[in-house]
Amino acid sequence: MNYMTMGIARRSTKKPDEPFNILTFPTHESAETVWCKANIKVYAIRGKGIKGWNSQFRPLPKNYHLLSPAGSHQIRAYMDTIPKDITFDAVVSQNIHAHNEIATQISQYMGISLIELQHVLPNPAWSPDLLNTFKNRPAHKKIFITDYSRKAW
């Protein structure tokens, strides 16, 4: 069964008390530890240039799973690390510069929602064109941690 078909089946049969299965990238141990208090299972995509989980900041929650590192920056390498027996509900990008492009590709490939969660402000060194490129990246839902952050983006 392909990812799209699995997603349709999950949306039509998921029970209210079942946890959501979320793909993300290790980014912010404190924030992700708080997420894990919700009824979710988190699967973190890793690879070259992607931050790892730092257990000195927070211990790894029991419902947070680090996937094997991808061997390259190609979509296929990332997809090969994602469990095939789990139907995912969404992919969360927490760093538009580091994660959004691959998160967008995964979202499209798997037919799942892309949630963009902004922890950081735009880099003041970015050109107006680069900033506009990032502002206009597609996402099903954009979440900002403060009104100040929302206005900056």
Backbone as JSON, one array per atom type, in Angstrom:
{
  "sequence": "MNYMTMGIARRSTKKPDEPFNILTFPTHESAETVWCKANIKVYAIRGKGIKGWNSQFRPLPKNYHLLSPAGSHQIRAYMDTIPKDITFDAVVSQNIHAHNEIATQISQYMGISLIELQHVLPNPAWSPDLLNTFKNRPAHKKIFITDYSRKAW",
  "N": [[0.86, -1.17, 0.0], [0.6, 2.22, -0.85], [1.91, 5.43, 0.41], [-0.03, 7.5, 0.17], [-2.48, 6.12, -0.02], [-2.41, 4.78, 2.43], [-2.59, 6.99, 4.13], [-5.15, 8.02, 3.56], [-6.72, 5.87, 4.41], [-6.03, 5.88, 7.14], [-7.02, 8.38, 8.02], [-9.71, 7.92, 7.81], [-10.2, 5.9, 9.61], [-8.95, 6.35, 12.06], [-9.03, 6.32, 15.53], [-10.35, 8.48, 18.1], [-8.77, 8.42, 20.46], [-6.34, 7.45, 19.68], [-2.83, 7.97, 19.25], [-1.36, 10.73, 17.45], [0.83, 10.43, 14.7], [3.81, 11.88, 14.15], [6.18, 13.34, 12.02], [9.31, 14.89, 12.3], [12.16, 17.04, 12.81], [15.03, 16.86, 14.85], [15.24, 19.63, 16.88], [14.62, 21.52, 18.97], [15.0, 20.77, 22.05], [13.64, 21.35, 24.5], [11.09, 22.35, 23.69], [10.16, 20.2, 22.13], [10.04, 18.19, 24.04], [7.92, 19.09, 25.57], [5.86, 18.87, 23.64], [5.67, 16.11, 23.58], [4.15, 15.47, 25.73], [1.63, 15.46, 24.9], [-0.85, 13.48, 23.17], [0.82, 11.98, 21.2], [3.11, 10.44, 18.87], [6.41, 10.87, 18.11], [8.63, 11.01, 15.42], [11.84, 11.45, 14.57], [13.61, 12.83, 11.96], [16.84, 12.4, 10.75], [20.06, 13.51, 9.6], [22.86, 14.55, 7.55], [23.98, 17.69, 8.52], [21.74, 18.18, 10.01], [20.64, 18.94, 13.16], [21.31, 17.03, 16.09], [19.75, 15.18, 18.82], [20.18, 16.54, 21.98], [20.93, 15.2, 24.88], [21.82, 16.39, 27.18], [20.41, 18.69, 27.45], [17.67, 17.9, 27.59], [16.25, 14.78, 28.58], [15.6, 12.12, 26.28], [12.27, 11.79, 25.37], [9.96, 9.05, 25.97], [8.15, 8.63, 23.9], [9.35, 9.67, 21.7], [11.17, 9.2, 18.87], [14.27, 8.62, 17.46], [15.2, 8.52, 14.17], [17.17, 6.5, 11.92], [20.14, 8.03, 10.63], [19.98, 9.79, 7.53], [21.67, 9.02, 4.48], [22.31, 10.91, 2.57], [21.42, 14.13, 1.12], [19.27, 13.71, -0.5], [15.84, 13.21, -1.39], [15.05, 10.53, -1.52], [16.89, 9.24, 0.16], [16.16, 10.23, 2.68], [13.51, 9.31, 2.79], [13.97, 6.59, 2.87], [14.68, 6.18, 5.51], [12.41, 6.43, 6.98], [9.94, 4.74, 8.81], [8.11, 2.14, 7.26], [5.85, 0.9, 8.11], [4.25, 2.56, 9.56], [1.69, 4.92, 9.6], [1.75, 8.23, 8.9], [0.67, 11.39, 10.23], [1.35, 14.07, 9.96], [4.04, 16.3, 8.99], [6.43, 18.18, 10.68], [8.09, 21.16, 10.35], [10.61, 22.91, 11.86], [12.58, 24.7, 11.45], [12.97, 26.88, 9.09], [15.02, 27.37, 7.3], [16.75, 25.16, 7.48], [15.12, 22.83, 7.39], [12.73, 23.04, 5.9], [12.61, 22.62, 3.08], [13.11, 19.82, 2.65], [11.1, 18.83, 4.29], [8.83, 19.75, 2.96], [9.0, 18.26, 0.59], [8.7, 15.66, 1.64], [6.14, 15.88, 2.74], [4.61, 16.25, 0.39], [5.22, 13.9, -1.03], [4.25, 11.92, 0.7], [1.66, 12.71, 1.06], [0.74, 14.13, 3.3], [0.01, 16.55, 5.9], [1.87, 19.6, 6.12], [3.35, 21.26, 8.67], [4.52, 24.3, 9.71], [6.54, 25.4, 12.15], [7.62, 28.14, 13.72], [10.39, 28.9, 15.53], [12.35, 30.75, 15.53], [13.61, 34.0, 14.55], [13.65, 35.79, 11.38], [16.78, 35.85, 9.69], [18.75, 38.71, 9.96], [20.7, 39.19, 8.08], [19.82, 38.16, 5.71], [18.91, 38.66, 2.33], [16.32, 40.78, 0.9], [15.03, 39.32, -1.15], [15.66, 36.62, -0.53], [14.45, 36.41, 1.99], [11.75, 36.79, 1.24], [11.44, 34.5, -0.31], [11.58, 32.5, 1.67], [9.38, 33.3, 3.25], [7.29, 32.73, 1.54], [7.22, 30.0, 1.26], [5.5, 26.94, 0.92], [3.03, 25.75, 3.25], [0.74, 23.83, 5.19], [-0.12, 24.75, 7.59], [0.98, 27.49, 9.44], [2.75, 28.24, 12.3], [3.53, 30.43, 14.89], [5.65, 31.3, 17.61], [5.32, 33.61, 19.05], [3.59, 36.81, 18.89], [5.32, 38.77, 18.07], [7.2, 37.32, 16.61], [5.52, 36.39, 14.54], [4.92, 38.81, 13.23], [7.47, 39.54, 12.41], [8.02, 37.63, 10.5]],
  "CA": [[0.0, 0.0, 0.0], [1.45, 3.42, -0.89], [1.69, 6.39, 1.5], [-1.3, 8.23, -0.02], [-3.57, 5.21, 0.33], [-2.34, 4.57, 3.88], [-3.07, 8.21, 4.77], [-6.61, 8.07, 3.41], [-7.27, 4.84, 5.3], [-5.85, 6.31, 8.53], [-7.93, 9.48, 8.32], [-11.08, 7.43, 7.9], [-10.35, 4.89, 10.65], [-8.24, 6.73, 13.29], [-9.87, 6.52, 16.7], [-9.99, 9.73, 18.79], [-7.76, 8.25, 21.5], [-5.08, 7.01, 19.09], [-1.87, 9.07, 19.11], [-0.97, 11.2, 16.12], [2.2, 10.09, 14.33], [4.39, 13.11, 13.62], [7.57, 13.38, 11.57], [9.94, 16.2, 12.49], [13.62, 17.05, 12.82], [15.45, 17.32, 16.17], [15.48, 21.06, 16.77], [14.52, 22.28, 20.22], [14.7, 19.72, 23.03], [12.63, 21.79, 25.47], [9.78, 22.41, 23.04], [9.74, 18.86, 21.71], [9.69, 17.45, 25.25], [6.56, 19.52, 25.91], [4.95, 18.22, 22.68], [5.53, 14.68, 23.89], [3.15, 15.29, 26.78], [0.37, 15.28, 24.18], [-1.08, 12.12, 22.69], [1.5, 11.87, 19.9], [4.38, 9.73, 18.74], [7.26, 11.71, 17.27], [9.71, 10.31, 14.73], [12.73, 12.53, 14.16], [14.44, 12.59, 10.79], [18.2, 12.88, 10.96], [20.94, 13.44, 8.44], [23.97, 15.49, 7.51], [23.57, 19.08, 8.67], [20.55, 18.27, 10.87], [21.01, 18.88, 14.57], [20.9, 15.83, 16.8], [19.12, 15.4, 20.13], [21.18, 16.73, 23.02], [20.37, 14.71, 26.14], [22.22, 17.27, 28.27], [19.33, 19.67, 27.59], [16.5, 17.17, 28.05], [16.29, 13.37, 28.21], [14.73, 11.76, 25.16], [10.98, 11.24, 25.83], [9.69, 7.68, 25.54], [7.38, 8.62, 22.65], [10.15, 10.4, 20.7], [12.03, 8.18, 18.26], [15.27, 9.12, 16.52], [15.35, 7.62, 13.03], [18.55, 6.36, 11.44], [20.53, 9.17, 9.79], [19.95, 9.64, 6.07], [23.02, 9.0, 3.92], [22.53, 12.06, 1.69], [20.33, 15.11, 1.18], [18.27, 13.38, -1.5], [14.56, 12.81, -0.82], [15.01, 9.07, -1.4], [17.66, 8.85, 1.34], [15.33, 10.51, 3.85], [12.36, 8.4, 2.77], [14.43, 5.25, 3.25], [14.82, 6.08, 6.98], [11.09, 6.54, 7.59], [9.31, 3.42, 8.91], [7.06, 1.89, 6.25], [4.68, 0.3, 8.75], [3.57, 3.59, 10.34], [1.03, 5.94, 8.79], [2.01, 9.53, 9.54], [-0.4, 12.39, 10.14], [1.9, 15.37, 9.57], [5.47, 16.55, 9.15], [6.61, 19.5, 11.28], [9.36, 21.83, 10.09], [10.82, 23.91, 12.91], [13.64, 25.6, 11.02], [12.66, 27.06, 7.67], [16.25, 27.33, 6.51], [17.36, 23.84, 7.5], [14.22, 21.68, 7.26], [11.49, 23.21, 5.14], [12.64, 22.03, 1.73], [12.92, 18.37, 2.72], [9.77, 18.6, 4.88], [7.86, 19.96, 1.88], [9.06, 17.09, -0.3], [8.11, 14.52, 2.35], [4.69, 16.15, 2.8], [4.03, 16.0, -0.94], [5.41, 12.49, -1.37], [3.41, 11.08, 1.55], [0.28, 13.21, 1.08], [0.4, 14.51, 4.67], [0.1, 17.99, 6.17], [3.13, 20.23, 6.5], [3.18, 22.3, 9.68], [5.74, 25.08, 9.89], [6.57, 25.97, 13.49], [8.76, 29.06, 13.74], [11.0, 29.2, 16.83], [13.39, 31.77, 15.36], [13.31, 35.17, 13.71], [14.43, 35.8, 10.15], [18.16, 36.32, 9.82], [18.85, 40.07, 9.41], [21.65, 39.22, 6.96], [19.18, 37.67, 4.49], [18.46, 39.66, 1.37], [14.85, 40.79, 0.8], [14.58, 38.22, -2.02], [15.74, 35.36, 0.21], [13.41, 36.47, 3.01], [10.47, 36.56, 0.55], [11.4, 33.09, -0.69], [11.22, 31.75, 2.87], [8.01, 33.67, 3.66], [6.32, 32.17, 0.6], [7.28, 28.54, 1.2], [4.17, 26.39, 1.23], [2.77, 24.97, 4.47], [-0.69, 23.73, 5.46], [-0.36, 25.58, 8.77], [2.17, 28.17, 9.96], [2.58, 28.55, 13.72], [4.59, 31.28, 15.41], [5.62, 31.18, 19.07], [4.92, 34.9, 19.62], [3.11, 37.78, 17.91], [6.5, 39.44, 17.56], [7.74, 36.43, 15.58], [4.58, 36.4, 13.42], [5.09, 40.08, 12.51], [8.8, 39.53, 11.78], [7.95, 36.8, 9.3]],
  "C": [[0.9, 1.23, 0.0], [1.05, 4.4, 0.21], [0.35, 7.11, 1.38], [-2.48, 7.37, 0.41], [-3.59, 4.96, 1.84], [-2.89, 5.79, 4.62], [-4.58, 8.33, 4.71], [-7.26, 7.07, 4.36], [-7.16, 5.28, 6.76], [-6.84, 7.41, 8.89], [-9.36, 8.99, 8.49], [-11.29, 6.44, 9.05], [-9.69, 5.24, 11.98], [-9.24, 6.98, 14.41], [-9.42, 7.78, 17.44], [-8.89, 9.59, 19.84], [-6.42, 7.73, 20.97], [-4.11, 8.18, 18.98], [-1.66, 9.46, 17.64], [0.49, 10.81, 15.92], [2.79, 11.27, 13.57], [5.83, 12.87, 13.2], [8.1, 14.79, 11.84], [11.45, 16.02, 12.4], [14.04, 17.5, 14.22], [15.86, 18.8, 16.07], [15.6, 21.73, 18.12], [14.05, 21.31, 21.31], [13.6, 20.11, 24.01], [11.24, 21.76, 24.86], [9.29, 21.01, 22.68], [9.39, 17.97, 22.9], [8.28, 17.82, 25.7], [5.55, 18.88, 24.95], [4.63, 16.81, 23.12], [4.61, 14.42, 25.07], [1.76, 15.13, 26.18], [0.27, 13.82, 23.71], [-0.51, 11.99, 21.27], [2.68, 10.92, 20.02], [5.19, 10.54, 17.73], [8.4, 10.85, 16.71], [10.59, 11.38, 14.1], [13.67, 12.1, 13.04], [15.83, 13.18, 11.06], [19.0, 12.75, 9.68], [22.01, 14.51, 8.54], [23.43, 16.92, 7.6], [22.32, 19.27, 9.52], [21.0, 18.04, 12.3], [20.54, 17.56, 15.18], [20.19, 16.19, 18.1], [20.23, 15.5, 21.17], [20.57, 16.36, 24.37], [20.83, 15.51, 27.35], [21.17, 18.35, 28.5], [18.07, 19.02, 28.16], [16.7, 15.7, 27.7], [15.3, 13.1, 27.07], [13.43, 11.17, 25.69], [10.74, 9.84, 25.25], [8.93, 7.6, 24.21], [8.06, 9.45, 21.55], [11.2, 9.43, 20.17], [12.98, 8.84, 17.26], [15.43, 8.1, 15.4], [16.83, 7.53, 12.65], [18.9, 7.55, 10.57], [20.46, 8.83, 8.31], [21.38, 9.75, 5.54], [23.34, 10.17, 3.0], [21.36, 13.02, 1.84], [19.25, 14.85, 0.12], [17.0, 12.88, -0.83], [14.52, 11.3, -0.59], [15.75, 8.6, -0.14], [16.86, 9.1, 2.62], [14.15, 9.54, 3.92], [12.76, 6.99, 3.2], [14.56, 5.08, 4.76], [13.47, 6.08, 7.7], [10.42, 5.16, 7.63], [8.15, 3.27, 7.92], [5.77, 1.36, 6.87], [3.91, 1.28, 9.63], [2.94, 4.59, 9.37], [1.15, 7.26, 9.54], [0.88, 10.5, 9.26], [0.1, 13.74, 9.66], [3.42, 15.35, 9.68], [5.6, 17.98, 9.65], [8.02, 19.99, 10.97], [9.51, 22.94, 11.11], [11.91, 24.91, 12.56], [13.52, 25.75, 9.52], [13.89, 26.95, 6.79], [16.79, 25.91, 6.39], [16.42, 22.7, 7.11], [13.11, 21.82, 6.23], [11.51, 22.55, 3.77], [12.4, 20.53, 1.77], [11.56, 18.04, 3.32], [8.68, 18.76, 3.83], [7.83, 18.76, 0.95], [8.42, 15.86, 0.36], [6.59, 14.67, 2.42], [4.02, 15.8, 1.47], [4.09, 14.52, -1.3], [4.44, 11.6, -0.6], [1.95, 11.53, 1.59], [-0.18, 13.57, 2.48], [0.6, 16.01, 4.85], [1.51, 18.4, 6.54], [2.81, 21.36, 7.46], [4.52, 22.99, 9.85], [5.65, 25.77, 11.24], [7.83, 26.83, 13.6], [9.19, 29.37, 15.17], [11.89, 30.44, 16.73], [12.89, 32.92, 14.49], [14.09, 35.06, 12.41], [15.83, 36.36, 10.41], [18.28, 37.71, 9.21], [19.82, 40.17, 8.24], [21.03, 38.74, 5.64], [18.78, 38.84, 3.61], [16.93, 39.67, 1.36], [14.31, 39.66, -0.08], [14.6, 36.88, -1.29], [14.66, 35.31, 1.29], [12.04, 36.2, 2.39], [10.33, 35.1, 0.12], [10.97, 32.24, 0.5], [9.79, 32.05, 3.3], [6.96, 32.95, 2.81], [6.41, 30.66, 0.44], [5.92, 27.98, 1.6], [4.14, 25.64, 2.56], [1.26, 24.92, 4.65], [-1.06, 24.6, 6.65], [0.97, 26.18, 9.2], [1.88, 28.62, 11.38], [3.8, 29.35, 14.17], [4.5, 31.26, 16.93], [5.24, 32.48, 19.77], [4.33, 35.77, 18.51], [4.28, 38.52, 17.28], [7.12, 38.63, 16.41], [6.84, 36.44, 14.34], [4.78, 37.66, 12.57], [6.45, 40.12, 11.79], [8.81, 38.71, 10.51], [6.97, 37.37, 8.31]]
}
